mmCIF file of C-alpha atoms in Angstrom:
data_model
loop_
_atom_site.group_PDB
_atom_site.id
_atom_site.type_symbol
_atom_site.label_atom_id
_atom_site.label_comp_id
_atom_site.label_asym_id
_atom_site.label_seq_id
_atom_site.Cartn_x
_atom_site.Cartn_y
_atom_site.Cartn_z
ATOM 1 C CA PRO B 252 -1.917 38.596 26.420
ATOM 2 C CA PRO B 253 -2.062 42.261 24.660
ATOM 3 C CA ILE B 254 -4.877 43.248 26.170
ATOM 4 C CA PRO B 255 -7.034 42.700 29.382
ATOM 5 C CA MET B 256 -8.644 39.273 29.481
ATOM 6 C CA TRP B 257 -11.709 41.355 30.634
ATOM 7 C CA LEU B 258 -11.647 43.131 27.198
ATOM 8 C CA ALA B 259 -11.044 39.736 25.492
ATOM 9 C CA TYR B 260 -13.760 38.350 27.101
ATOM 10 C CA TYR B 261 -16.517 40.831 26.900
ATOM 11 C CA GLY B 262 -15.252 41.442 22.936
ATOM 12 C CA GLY B 263 -15.438 37.856 22.137
ATOM 13 C CA ALA B 264 -18.984 37.766 23.419
ATOM 14 C CA ALA B 265 -19.863 41.118 21.911
ATOM 15 C CA VAL B 266 -19.186 39.629 18.394
ATOM 16 C CA LEU B 267 -21.200 36.672 18.729
ATOM 17 C CA VAL B 268 -24.020 38.700 19.816
ATOM 18 C CA LEU B 269 -23.691 40.843 17.154
ATOM 19 C CA SER B 270 -23.724 38.325 14.400
ATOM 20 C CA PHE B 271 -26.670 36.639 16.317
ATOM 21 C CA ALA B 272 -28.477 39.801 15.872
ATOM 22 C CA ALA B 273 -27.183 40.242 12.178
ATOM 23 C CA LEU B 274 -28.488 36.824 11.529
ATOM 24 C CA GLY B 275 -31.975 37.109 12.928
ATOM 25 C CA MET B 276 -31.989 39.848 10.657
ATOM 26 C CA LEU B 277 -30.459 39.214 7.342
ATOM 27 C CA TRP B 278 -30.839 35.584 6.894
ATOM 28 C CA LYS B 279 -34.258 34.805 6.833
ATOM 29 C CA SER B 280 -34.210 31.303 4.692
ATOM 30 C CA PRO B 281 -32.053 28.510 4.820
ATOM 31 C CA ARG B 282 -29.085 28.573 2.370
ATOM 32 C CA LEU B 283 -26.860 26.218 3.805
ATOM 33 C CA GLU B 284 -29.011 23.077 2.769
ATOM 34 C CA GLY B 285 -28.165 20.567 0.116
ATOM 35 C CA GLU B 286 -24.046 20.599 -1.315
ATOM 36 C CA ARG B 287 -23.165 22.919 -4.178
ATOM 37 C CA LEU B 288 -20.585 22.039 -6.614
ATOM 38 C CA ARG B 289 -18.939 23.180 -9.458
ATOM 39 C CA ALA B 290 -16.802 20.629 -11.835
ATOM 40 C CA LEU B 291 -12.979 21.125 -12.433
ATOM 41 C CA VAL B 292 -10.900 18.903 -13.318
ATOM 42 C CA PRO B 293 -10.964 15.285 -14.314
ATOM 43 C CA VAL B 294 -8.601 13.274 -11.355
ATOM 44 C CA PRO B 295 -7.647 9.498 -12.203
ATOM 45 C CA ALA B 296 -8.862 8.512 -9.086
ATOM 46 C CA ALA B 297 -7.879 4.534 -9.250
ATOM 47 C CA ALA B 298 -4.629 5.684 -9.981
ATOM 48 C CA LEU B 299 -4.089 8.047 -7.585
ATOM 49 C CA ARG B 300 -5.738 5.694 -4.621
ATOM 50 C CA VAL B 301 -2.957 3.709 -5.459
ATOM 51 C CA LEU B 302 -0.217 6.243 -5.516
ATOM 52 C CA VAL B 303 -1.239 8.066 -2.454
ATOM 53 C CA GLY B 304 -2.020 4.983 -0.429
ATOM 54 C CA ALA B 305 1.351 3.709 -0.890
ATOM 55 C CA LEU B 306 2.854 6.830 0.232
ATOM 56 C CA GLY B 307 0.538 6.504 3.278
ATOM 57 C CA LEU B 308 1.803 2.776 4.073
ATOM 58 C CA SER B 309 5.361 4.072 3.640
ATOM 59 C CA LEU B 310 5.331 6.452 6.218
ATOM 60 C CA PHE B 311 3.278 4.586 8.542
ATOM 61 C CA VAL B 312 5.864 1.623 8.030
ATOM 62 C CA VAL B 313 9.160 3.992 8.602
ATOM 63 C CA VAL B 314 7.193 5.350 11.841
ATOM 64 C CA PHE B 315 6.296 2.549 13.288
ATOM 65 C CA VAL B 316 9.629 0.882 13.151
ATOM 66 C CA ALA B 317 11.240 4.057 14.322
ATOM 67 C CA ALA B 318 9.273 4.139 17.314
ATOM 68 C CA LEU B 319 10.085 0.472 17.653
ATOM 69 C CA VAL B 320 13.549 -0.209 17.298
ATOM 70 C CA GLY B 321 14.717 3.468 16.906
ATOM 71 C CA GLU B 322 16.445 5.926 19.470
ATOM 72 C CA ARG B 323 14.260 6.468 22.451
ATOM 73 C CA SER B 324 14.601 10.088 22.926
ATOM 74 C CA VAL B 325 11.910 12.228 21.640
ATOM 75 C CA GLY B 326 14.686 14.796 19.741
ATOM 76 C CA THR B 327 16.548 11.909 18.072
ATOM 77 C CA ASN B 328 13.424 9.523 17.048
ATOM 78 C CA ILE B 329 10.973 10.939 14.376
ATOM 79 C CA ALA B 330 7.783 8.984 15.786
ATOM 80 C CA PRO B 331 6.690 11.392 18.267
ATOM 81 C CA THR B 332 6.876 14.062 16.058
ATOM 82 C CA PHE B 333 5.488 12.652 13.060
ATOM 83 C CA ILE B 334 2.109 11.515 15.392
ATOM 84 C CA TYR B 335 1.752 14.282 17.115
ATOM 85 C CA VAL B 336 2.445 17.585 15.184
ATOM 86 C CA ILE B 337 2.506 16.211 11.610
ATOM 87 C CA PHE B 338 -0.141 13.715 11.316
ATOM 88 C CA TRP B 339 -2.534 14.793 14.220
ATOM 89 C CA LEU B 340 -2.305 18.646 13.878
ATOM 90 C CA GLY B 341 -0.570 19.118 10.138
ATOM 91 C CA LEU B 342 -2.996 17.256 8.338
ATOM 92 C CA VAL B 343 -5.568 19.080 9.858
ATOM 93 C CA VAL B 344 -4.588 22.176 7.886
ATOM 94 C CA LEU B 345 -3.852 19.906 4.665
ATOM 95 C CA THR B 346 -7.571 18.620 4.951
ATOM 96 C CA ILE B 347 -9.199 22.005 5.024
ATOM 97 C CA LEU B 348 -7.118 22.960 2.230
ATOM 98 C CA LEU B 349 -7.654 20.196 0.203
ATOM 99 C CA GLY B 350 -10.575 17.911 1.312
ATOM 100 C CA ASN B 351 -10.331 14.393 3.026
ATOM 101 C CA VAL B 352 -6.619 13.858 1.962
ATOM 102 C CA TRP B 353 -7.006 11.180 4.470
ATOM 103 C CA ALA B 354 -9.072 9.213 3.014
ATOM 104 C CA TRP B 355 -6.494 8.453 0.530
ATOM 105 C CA LEU B 356 -3.524 8.294 2.569
ATOM 106 C CA ASN B 357 -4.913 5.979 5.445
ATOM 107 C CA PRO B 358 -1.865 3.092 5.845
ATOM 108 C CA TRP B 359 -4.921 0.523 7.072
ATOM 109 C CA ARG B 360 -7.027 0.840 4.693
ATOM 110 C CA ALA B 361 -4.003 0.982 1.650
ATOM 111 C CA ALA B 362 -2.417 -2.597 3.328
ATOM 112 C CA ALA B 363 -6.163 -4.085 3.521
ATOM 113 C CA ASP B 364 -6.726 -2.629 -0.453
ATOM 114 C CA PHE B 365 -3.328 -5.185 -0.989
ATOM 115 C CA VAL B 366 -4.082 -7.942 0.624
ATOM 116 C CA SER B 367 -7.979 -7.973 -0.987
ATOM 117 C CA TRP B 368 -6.083 -7.228 -4.348
ATOM 118 C CA CYS B 369 -4.408 -10.144 -3.993
ATOM 119 C CA TRP B 370 -6.791 -12.407 -2.171
ATOM 120 C CA ARG B 371 -9.132 -11.933 -5.301
ATOM 121 C CA ARG B 372 -5.788 -12.362 -7.881
ATOM 122 C CA ALA B 373 -5.592 -15.628 -5.787
ATOM 123 C CA GLY B 374 -9.178 -16.254 -7.232
ATOM 124 C CA LEU B 375 -10.409 -16.355 -3.448
ATOM 125 C CA GLU B 376 -13.479 -14.390 -2.481
ATOM 126 C CA TRP B 377 -14.173 -12.609 1.111
ATOM 127 C CA GLU B 378 -17.487 -11.883 2.783
ATOM 128 C CA PRO B 379 -17.616 -10.306 5.771
ATOM 129 C CA PRO B 380 -18.886 -12.356 8.589
ATOM 130 C CA PHE B 381 -20.865 -10.005 10.826
ATOM 131 C CA THR B 382 -23.666 -7.208 10.208
ATOM 132 C CA TYR B 383 -22.350 -4.171 11.492
ATOM 133 C CA PRO B 384 -25.148 -2.860 14.271
ATOM 134 C CA GLU B 385 -26.604 0.467 13.010
ATOM 135 C CA ARG B 386 -26.908 0.933 17.010
ATOM 136 C CA LEU B 387 -23.180 0.841 17.129
ATOM 137 C CA GLY B 388 -22.544 4.055 14.305
ATOM 138 C CA HIS B 389 -20.029 6.280 15.556
ATOM 139 C CA TRP B 390 -19.533 4.720 19.005
ATOM 140 C CA PRO B 391 -16.200 2.755 18.093
ATOM 141 C CA ALA B 392 -14.618 5.334 16.556
ATOM 142 C CA ALA B 393 -15.485 7.587 19.253
ATOM 143 C CA PHE B 394 -14.062 5.250 22.039
ATOM 144 C CA LEU B 395 -11.042 4.970 19.567
ATOM 145 C CA LEU B 396 -10.742 8.738 19.963
ATOM 146 C CA LEU B 397 -10.583 9.062 23.525
ATOM 147 C CA CYS B 398 -8.094 6.245 23.712
ATOM 148 C CA PHE B 399 -5.947 8.091 21.615
ATOM 149 C CA ALA B 400 -6.442 11.405 23.463
ATOM 150 C CA ALA B 401 -5.634 9.156 27.176
ATOM 151 C CA LEU B 402 -2.360 7.875 25.652
ATOM 152 C CA GLU B 403 -1.613 11.981 24.635
ATOM 153 C CA LEU B 404 -2.807 13.909 27.426
ATOM 154 C CA ALA B 405 -3.269 11.255 30.384
ATOM 155 C CA TYR B 406 -0.208 8.552 29.856
ATOM 156 C CA THR B 407 2.763 10.040 31.871
ATOM 157 C CA ASP B 408 5.076 9.681 29.289
ATOM 158 C CA PRO B 409 3.327 9.659 25.941
ATOM 159 C CA SER B 410 5.961 10.798 23.256
ATOM 160 C CA ASP B 411 8.029 7.262 24.575
ATOM 161 C CA PRO B 412 8.578 5.663 21.245
ATOM 162 C CA ARG B 413 7.959 2.295 22.567
ATOM 163 C CA MET B 414 4.831 3.196 23.683
ATOM 164 C CA LEU B 415 4.023 4.257 20.594
ATOM 165 C CA ALA B 416 4.531 1.584 18.994
ATOM 166 C CA LEU B 417 2.632 -0.591 21.229
ATOM 167 C CA ALA B 418 -0.295 1.838 20.363
ATOM 168 C CA ILE B 419 0.375 1.600 16.773
ATOM 169 C CA ALA B 420 0.274 -2.297 16.805
ATOM 170 C CA ILE B 421 -2.909 -2.552 18.892
ATOM 171 C CA TYR B 422 -5.065 0.473 17.184
ATOM 172 C CA SER B 423 -3.527 -1.664 13.697
ATOM 173 C CA TRP B 424 -4.659 -4.526 15.002
ATOM 174 C CA VAL B 425 -8.145 -3.529 15.954
ATOM 175 C CA THR B 426 -8.627 -1.498 12.414
ATOM 176 C CA TRP B 427 -7.756 -4.541 10.483
ATOM 177 C CA VAL B 428 -9.997 -6.826 12.574
ATOM 178 C CA GLY B 429 -12.905 -4.346 12.105
ATOM 179 C CA MET B 430 -12.082 -3.957 8.344
ATOM 180 C CA ALA B 431 -12.373 -8.221 8.191
ATOM 181 C CA ALA B 432 -15.283 -8.671 10.328
ATOM 182 C CA PHE B 433 -17.622 -5.528 9.041
ATOM 183 C CA GLY B 434 -16.231 -4.719 5.652
ATOM 184 C CA ARG B 435 -13.269 -2.437 4.690
ATOM 185 C CA GLU B 436 -15.703 0.489 3.562
ATOM 186 C CA LEU B 437 -17.967 0.098 6.545
ATOM 187 C CA TRP B 438 -15.705 -0.176 9.367
ATOM 188 C CA LEU B 439 -13.889 3.075 7.828
ATOM 189 C CA ARG B 440 -16.917 5.175 7.729
ATOM 190 C CA ALA B 441 -18.537 4.204 11.215
ATOM 191 C CA GLY B 442 -15.766 2.481 13.554
ATOM 192 C CA GLU B 443 -12.027 4.242 12.237
ATOM 193 C CA ALA B 444 -11.566 6.981 14.562
ATOM 194 C CA PHE B 445 -9.179 8.910 12.035
ATOM 195 C CA THR B 446 -11.198 8.383 8.840
ATOM 196 C CA VAL B 447 -14.920 9.556 10.987
ATOM 197 C CA TYR B 448 -12.442 12.502 12.178
ATOM 198 C CA PHE B 449 -11.091 13.880 9.358
ATOM 199 C CA GLY B 450 -14.125 13.328 7.351
ATOM 200 C CA LEU B 451 -15.792 15.738 9.707
ATOM 201 C CA ILE B 452 -13.021 18.303 9.334
ATOM 202 C CA SER B 453 -13.098 18.130 5.691
ATOM 203 C CA ARG B 454 -16.910 18.974 5.218
ATOM 204 C CA LEU B 455 -15.281 22.279 5.950
ATOM 205 C CA SER B 456 -13.010 22.383 2.872
ATOM 206 C CA ILE B 457 -14.322 23.744 -0.391
ATOM 207 C CA LEU B 458 -12.443 20.910 -2.501
ATOM 208 C CA THR B 459 -14.201 17.554 -2.504
ATOM 209 C CA LEU B 460 -14.270 14.554 -4.871
ATOM 210 C CA ARG B 461 -17.215 14.097 -7.021
ATOM 211 C CA ASP B 462 -17.862 11.422 -9.977
ATOM 212 C CA GLY B 463 -13.772 11.381 -10.754
ATOM 213 C CA ARG B 464 -13.713 15.197 -11.002
ATOM 214 C CA ALA B 465 -12.287 17.759 -8.704
ATOM 215 C CA ALA B 466 -14.904 20.242 -7.445
ATOM 216 C CA LEU B 467 -15.363 23.258 -5.696
ATOM 217 C CA ARG B 468 -17.948 23.435 -2.866
ATOM 218 C CA ALA B 469 -19.920 26.487 -1.535
ATOM 219 C CA PRO B 470 -18.458 27.496 1.736
ATOM 220 C CA LEU B 471 -20.577 25.694 4.995
ATOM 221 C CA HIS B 472 -23.304 23.598 2.348
ATOM 222 C CA ASN B 473 -23.926 20.540 3.708
ATOM 223 C CA VAL B 474 -21.944 20.676 7.220
ATOM 224 C CA ALA B 475 -25.053 20.646 9.477
ATOM 225 C CA ARG B 476 -27.075 17.419 8.338
ATOM 226 C CA ASN B 477 -30.432 15.934 9.723
ATOM 227 C CA ARG B 478 -29.249 12.253 9.688
ATOM 228 C CA GLU B 479 -25.931 11.494 11.532
ATOM 229 C CA ARG B 480 -24.780 8.505 12.767
ATOM 230 C CA ALA B 481 -25.658 6.985 16.246
ATOM 231 C CA GLY B 482 -22.226 8.056 18.366
ATOM 232 C CA THR B 483 -21.597 11.535 16.649
ATOM 233 C CA VAL B 484 -22.530 13.932 19.462
ATOM 234 C CA ALA B 485 -20.049 11.820 21.530
ATOM 235 C CA PHE B 486 -17.659 11.316 18.914
ATOM 236 C CA VAL B 487 -17.847 15.717 18.522
ATOM 237 C CA ALA B 488 -17.820 15.832 22.270
ATOM 238 C CA VAL B 489 -14.242 13.748 22.462
ATOM 239 C CA MET B 490 -12.908 16.231 20.009
ATOM 240 C CA LEU B 491 -13.598 19.432 22.022
ATOM 241 C CA GLY B 492 -13.503 18.170 25.444
ATOM 242 C CA SER B 493 -9.861 16.802 24.507
ATOM 243 C CA VAL B 494 -8.596 19.797 23.322
ATOM 244 C CA ALA B 495 -10.293 21.476 26.039
ATOM 245 C CA PHE B 496 -8.768 19.210 29.003
ATOM 246 C CA ASP B 497 -5.473 19.564 27.399
ATOM 247 C CA GLY B 498 -5.486 23.414 27.798
ATOM 248 C CA PHE B 499 -6.729 23.122 31.365
ATOM 249 C CA SER B 500 -4.386 20.503 32.341
ATOM 250 C CA ARG B 501 -1.695 23.238 32.200
ATOM 251 C CA THR B 502 -3.116 25.477 34.075
ATOM 252 C CA SER B 503 -1.426 26.194 37.603
ATOM 253 C CA TYR B 504 -4.663 25.198 39.134
ATOM 254 C CA TRP B 505 -4.103 21.276 37.663
ATOM 255 C CA GLN B 506 -0.577 21.116 38.099
ATOM 256 C CA ASP B 507 -0.392 21.875 41.631
ATOM 257 C CA ARG B 508 -2.788 18.937 42.378
ATOM 258 C CA LEU B 509 -1.396 16.374 40.013
ATOM 259 C CA PHE B 510 2.269 17.277 41.356
ATOM 260 C CA ARG B 511 0.807 16.157 45.103
ATOM 261 C CA ILE B 512 -0.032 12.511 43.426
ATOM 262 C CA GLU B 513 3.274 10.223 44.048
ATOM 263 C CA THR B 514 2.709 7.453 41.756
ATOM 264 C CA ASP B 515 2.463 7.125 38.271
ATOM 265 C CA VAL B 516 -0.580 5.406 37.962
ATOM 266 C CA GLY B 517 -2.319 7.505 40.223
ATOM 267 C CA ALA B 518 -1.446 10.819 38.247
ATOM 268 C CA ILE B 519 -2.697 8.595 34.878
ATOM 269 C CA ALA B 520 -5.876 8.012 36.435
ATOM 270 C CA PHE B 521 -6.293 11.636 37.779
ATOM 271 C CA ASN B 522 -5.602 13.050 33.880
ATOM 272 C CA LEU B 523 -8.064 10.326 32.648
ATOM 273 C CA LEU B 524 -10.780 11.460 35.062
ATOM 274 C CA GLY B 525 -10.338 15.096 34.087
ATOM 275 C CA LEU B 526 -10.255 13.994 30.685
ATOM 276 C CA VAL B 527 -13.445 12.049 30.444
ATOM 277 C CA PHE B 528 -15.058 15.037 32.915
ATOM 278 C CA ALA B 529 -14.370 17.354 30.373
ATOM 279 C CA VAL B 530 -15.701 15.322 27.634
ATOM 280 C CA ALA B 531 -18.752 14.908 29.460
ATOM 281 C CA ILE B 532 -19.137 18.933 30.009
ATOM 282 C CA VAL B 533 -18.813 19.466 26.598
ATOM 283 C CA ALA B 534 -21.489 17.114 25.782
ATOM 284 C CA VAL B 535 -24.474 17.898 28.802
ATOM 285 C CA ALA B 536 -24.034 22.014 27.671
ATOM 286 C CA TYR B 537 -24.528 21.026 23.708
ATOM 287 C CA VAL B 538 -27.327 18.724 24.766
ATOM 288 C CA ALA B 539 -29.375 20.662 27.148
ATOM 289 C CA ALA B 540 -28.905 23.645 24.873
ATOM 290 C CA VAL B 541 -30.578 21.828 21.807
ATOM 291 C CA GLU B 542 -32.982 20.211 24.113
ATOM 292 C CA VAL B 543 -33.969 24.278 24.985
ATOM 293 C CA ALA B 544 -34.174 25.058 21.121
ATOM 294 C CA ARG B 545 -36.619 21.822 20.554
ATOM 295 C CA ARG B 546 -39.020 22.743 23.591
ATOM 296 C CA ILE B 547 -39.156 26.176 22.064
ATOM 297 C CA GLY B 548 -39.858 24.489 18.728
ATOM 298 C CA ARG B 549 -42.156 22.435 19.833
ATOM 299 C CA GLU B 550 -40.281 19.851 17.872
ATOM 300 C CA ARG B 551 -41.320 16.208 18.999
ATOM 301 C CA ALA B 552 -38.025 14.545 17.208
ATOM 302 C CA ARG B 553 -34.895 14.801 19.429
ATOM 303 C CA LEU B 554 -32.311 17.397 17.210
ATOM 304 C CA GLU B 555 -28.634 16.744 18.466
ATOM 305 C CA GLN B 556 -27.915 14.789 15.607
ATOM 306 C CA ALA B 557 -28.965 17.873 13.440
ATOM 307 C CA PHE B 558 -27.072 20.419 15.026
ATOM 308 C CA ILE B 559 -24.058 19.012 15.904
ATOM 309 C CA GLY B 560 -22.393 19.839 12.231
ATOM 310 C CA SER B 561 -22.357 23.663 14.115
ATOM 311 C CA LEU B 562 -19.927 22.159 16.545
ATOM 312 C CA ILE B 563 -16.959 21.204 13.803
ATOM 313 C CA PRO B 564 -15.723 24.564 13.286
ATOM 314 C CA ILE B 565 -15.548 25.186 16.649
ATOM 315 C CA ALA B 566 -13.327 21.773 17.042
ATOM 316 C CA ILE B 567 -11.293 22.969 14.403
ATOM 317 C CA ALA B 568 -10.916 26.473 15.999
ATOM 318 C CA TYR B 569 -9.831 24.925 19.192
ATOM 319 C CA VAL B 570 -7.233 22.669 17.380
ATOM 320 C CA VAL B 571 -5.806 26.159 15.526
ATOM 321 C CA ALA B 572 -5.995 28.061 19.420
ATOM 322 C CA HIS B 573 -3.964 25.592 21.351
ATOM 323 C CA TYR B 574 -1.565 24.012 18.972
ATOM 324 C CA ALA B 575 -0.733 26.341 15.967
ATOM 325 C CA THR B 576 2.302 27.677 18.034
ATOM 326 C CA LEU B 577 3.246 23.585 18.566
ATOM 327 C CA LEU B 578 2.827 22.808 15.084
ATOM 328 C CA LEU B 579 4.697 25.905 13.613
ATOM 329 C CA VAL B 580 7.771 25.407 15.747
ATOM 330 C CA GLN B 581 7.770 21.383 16.632
ATOM 331 C CA GLY B 582 6.765 20.779 12.887
ATOM 332 C CA GLN B 583 9.611 22.048 11.876
ATOM 333 C CA LEU B 584 11.519 19.425 13.631
ATOM 334 C CA ALA B 585 10.879 16.920 10.475
ATOM 335 C CA ILE B 586 13.022 18.670 8.993
ATOM 336 C CA PRO B 587 15.829 17.115 10.127
ATOM 337 C CA LEU B 588 14.392 14.296 11.770
ATOM 338 C CA ALA B 589 13.790 12.984 7.981
ATOM 339 C CA SER B 590 16.860 12.638 7.445
ATOM 340 C CA ASP B 591 17.522 11.017 10.188
ATOM 341 C CA PRO B 592 14.145 9.061 11.314
ATOM 342 C CA PHE B 593 15.809 5.946 13.904
ATOM 343 C CA GLY B 594 18.455 8.698 15.399
ATOM 344 C CA HIS B 595 21.794 6.575 14.074
ATOM 345 C CA GLY B 596 23.330 9.814 12.665
ATOM 346 C CA TRP B 597 22.381 9.414 8.869
ATOM 347 C CA ASP B 598 21.611 12.831 6.559
ATOM 348 C CA LEU B 599 19.207 11.115 4.122
ATOM 349 C CA PHE B 600 18.407 14.307 2.657
ATOM 350 C CA GLY B 601 21.065 16.813 3.710
ATOM 351 C CA THR B 602 18.600 17.990 6.419
ATOM 352 C CA LEU B 603 20.013 16.975 9.489
ATOM 353 C CA ASP B 604 21.884 20.140 10.282
ATOM 354 C CA TYR B 605 18.779 22.646 10.284
ATOM 355 C CA ARG B 606 18.017 24.847 12.733
ATOM 356 C CA VAL B 607 14.339 25.187 13.935
ATOM 357 C CA ASN B 608 13.243 28.586 14.373
ATOM 358 C CA VAL B 609 11.574 29.169 17.929
ATOM 359 C CA GLN B 610 9.546 32.081 17.639
ATOM 360 C CA PRO B 611 8.085 32.548 13.703
ATOM 361 C CA LEU B 612 5.483 34.640 15.699
ATOM 362 C CA SER B 613 5.791 36.960 18.090
ATOM 363 C CA ALA B 614 3.659 36.448 21.200
ATOM 364 C CA ASP B 615 1.391 39.445 20.551
ATOM 365 C CA GLN B 616 0.448 37.623 16.809
ATOM 366 C CA THR B 617 0.130 34.340 18.634
ATOM 367 C CA TRP B 618 -2.077 35.801 20.739
ATOM 368 C CA TYR B 619 -4.711 37.150 18.226
ATOM 369 C CA LEU B 620 -4.136 34.046 15.796
ATOM 370 C CA GLN B 621 -5.299 32.123 18.895
ATOM 371 C CA ALA B 622 -7.876 34.698 20.199
ATOM 372 C CA GLY B 623 -9.390 35.091 16.419
ATOM 373 C CA ALA B 624 -9.539 31.773 15.691
ATOM 374 C CA LEU B 625 -11.787 30.876 18.701
ATOM 375 C CA VAL B 626 -14.373 33.874 17.844
ATOM 376 C CA LEU B 627 -14.163 33.074 13.916
ATOM 377 C CA GLY B 628 -14.726 29.318 14.645
ATOM 378 C CA HIS B 629 -17.796 29.951 17.225
ATOM 379 C CA VAL B 630 -19.338 32.520 14.729
ATOM 380 C CA LEU B 631 -19.446 29.966 11.744
ATOM 381 C CA GLY B 632 -20.925 27.764 14.689
ATOM 382 C CA LEU B 633 -24.037 30.197 15.090
ATOM 383 C CA VAL B 634 -24.220 30.755 10.943
ATOM 384 C CA ILE B 635 -24.354 26.722 10.934
ATOM 385 C CA ALA B 636 -26.847 26.581 13.635
ATOM 386 C CA HIS B 637 -29.043 29.103 12.424
ATOM 387 C CA ASP B 638 -29.319 28.055 9.067
ATOM 388 C CA LYS B 639 -30.481 24.969 10.498
ATOM 389 C CA ALA B 640 -32.830 26.020 12.973
ATOM 390 C CA LEU B 641 -34.740 27.714 9.930
ATOM 391 C CA ALA B 642 -34.616 24.797 7.820
ATOM 392 C CA LEU B 643 -36.418 22.779 10.721
ATOM 393 C CA PHE B 644 -38.880 25.162 11.846
ATOM 394 C CA GLY B 645 -39.484 27.007 8.787
ATOM 395 C CA SER B 646 -40.630 30.575 10.528
ATOM 396 C CA SER B 647 -37.558 33.124 10.921
ATOM 397 C CA ARG B 648 -39.242 33.975 14.465
ATOM 398 C CA VAL B 649 -38.769 30.852 15.924
ATOM 399 C CA ALA B 650 -36.000 29.479 14.325
ATOM 400 C CA LEU B 651 -34.224 32.638 16.129
ATOM 401 C CA ARG B 652 -35.948 32.242 19.208
ATOM 402 C CA THR B 653 -34.857 28.400 19.545
ATOM 403 C CA GLN B 654 -31.459 29.778 19.134
ATOM 404 C CA TYR B 655 -30.923 31.630 21.931
ATOM 405 C CA ALA B 656 -29.571 28.925 24.123
ATOM 406 C CA MET B 657 -26.811 28.069 21.410
ATOM 407 C CA LEU B 658 -25.941 31.487 21.651
ATOM 408 C CA GLY B 659 -25.537 30.935 25.361
ATOM 409 C CA LEU B 660 -23.628 27.999 24.194
ATOM 410 C CA MET B 661 -21.553 29.688 22.181
ATOM 411 C CA VAL B 662 -20.292 32.310 24.223
ATOM 412 C CA LEU B 663 -19.674 29.849 26.705
ATOM 413 C CA TYR B 664 -17.201 27.802 24.868
ATOM 414 C CA THR B 665 -15.894 31.355 23.722
ATOM 415 C CA VAL B 666 -15.145 32.647 27.192
ATOM 416 C CA GLY B 667 -14.049 29.478 28.082
ATOM 417 C CA GLY B 668 -11.754 29.037 25.198
ATOM 418 C CA LEU B 669 -9.973 32.282 26.219
ATOM 419 C CA TRP B 670 -9.825 31.810 29.410
ATOM 420 C CA LEU B 671 -8.190 28.214 28.573
ATOM 421 C CA LEU B 672 -5.608 30.279 26.632
ATOM 422 C CA SER B 673 -4.604 32.570 29.489
ATOM 423 C CA ARG B 674 -3.761 30.214 31.518
ATOM 424 C CA GLY B 675 -2.240 27.931 30.063
#
C-alpha cells in the first residue's frame, strides 16, 4: 500500500463517522422512498428481447461446447475466462451502467422462451404443475449462488473446462426444471441465482426500462425496500461473504494451513468450511446491527429485510476492490480467445496475436481504486440505511440513534475489507 495501513484504517473509519454526522445534521426526512423516473426514448422490447436473448444463447452454446470439447487449458479455452471474468465481473459493470442487461441476455430464459413459443405454435398449453411456496423466497437462489462460489473458491481446480461443462449442465438442468415446475417468470425472479444477483445490483443503476421506454432513475432511489422475499438476507450474505473469503483465502495465514492438507478432498472441505463461516459472519453481524436498531426504535416487527438494500453498494464495492485488476488484465484475454475459443489454432477475427497489457494501472493507482471503492460503497450503504431509518421511525433523532450499530457495522466491514486487501 502507498500509505501506512494504520492511516488507511483510521482514514476509512473517519470518512464514515463524518458522513454519519453529516447525515444526522443535514438529512432530516426520507428522500429515497419510491422511484423517481424520467422517461427517455421508446424501446422495442419484444424485438430487442429476441435479439439479445439469441445473442446470450449463442454465447452460452459456444462457452459450453468449448468447456466440453475444447483444449483443456485455461490459456487456450475461452470457457474459464468468459465465466469467471467476462460474465461474473464484466456483467456487473454493464449492469451498473446500463441496467439489468442480464434479464435480456439470460440464455436459460431465451431457450425456455423459444420452447414456449414452439409449444404454443403447436396448439399446446402448459400450466406449471406446482405452486412456488412463498416461504422459499430467495433461499434456492442463495443456495445456488453458494454452490457457484464453492466451485470458484473451494474446489481445487475451478478453471478446469470439463468441470465447468459439468457445472453448466447441472445448473441448466436445475434452472429449466424449476421453470417447468413453477413457471418461467416466478422461478427466475425467486430461484435463479444470477437473475436475483444482477437484479439486486441493477437497483443501483440510473437506467431502467418502464412501460416500453428507457428511463432515467434518480440515484439510490428504491434500493432499500420494506418487503423482500424470504432468504434475501442469506443471498446478500453469500454475495458479501464469498468475496470476503476469497480475500482471506489468499492470506499467508490461510495458505499455510491449506498447504498442510495432503488430499484434495480435505482441501475442498477446508475451503468450503471457510466459505460458509465467512458468509455466516456477514449475516450474523448484519442481523445483530439491525436487531440493535429495532430495539432502540422500539419496533415490534423484524427489520432485516427493510435494511438489506444498504448492503448492495457494499457488495458491489467488494467486487470492485477485489477483482478490478483481474477484470482489467484477465479480461483482455477474451480478445484473442474470441478468435480461437476452442484452442484449435483458429484466428476467426484476426485477434489471436493480441498482446495483453499486464499492468493497465500502477500499483498505487490500483490501491487507491480498491480503497476508494470500499469507502464509497460503505458511505452509500450508510446513506441508504439512514434514509430507511427515517422512513421507518419518523423522528430524525430516533432514526439517528438506531443507526449507531449500523455505523459500527460499516466501520467493521470497511476496516476488514482494507485489511484483506493489504494481506492478499
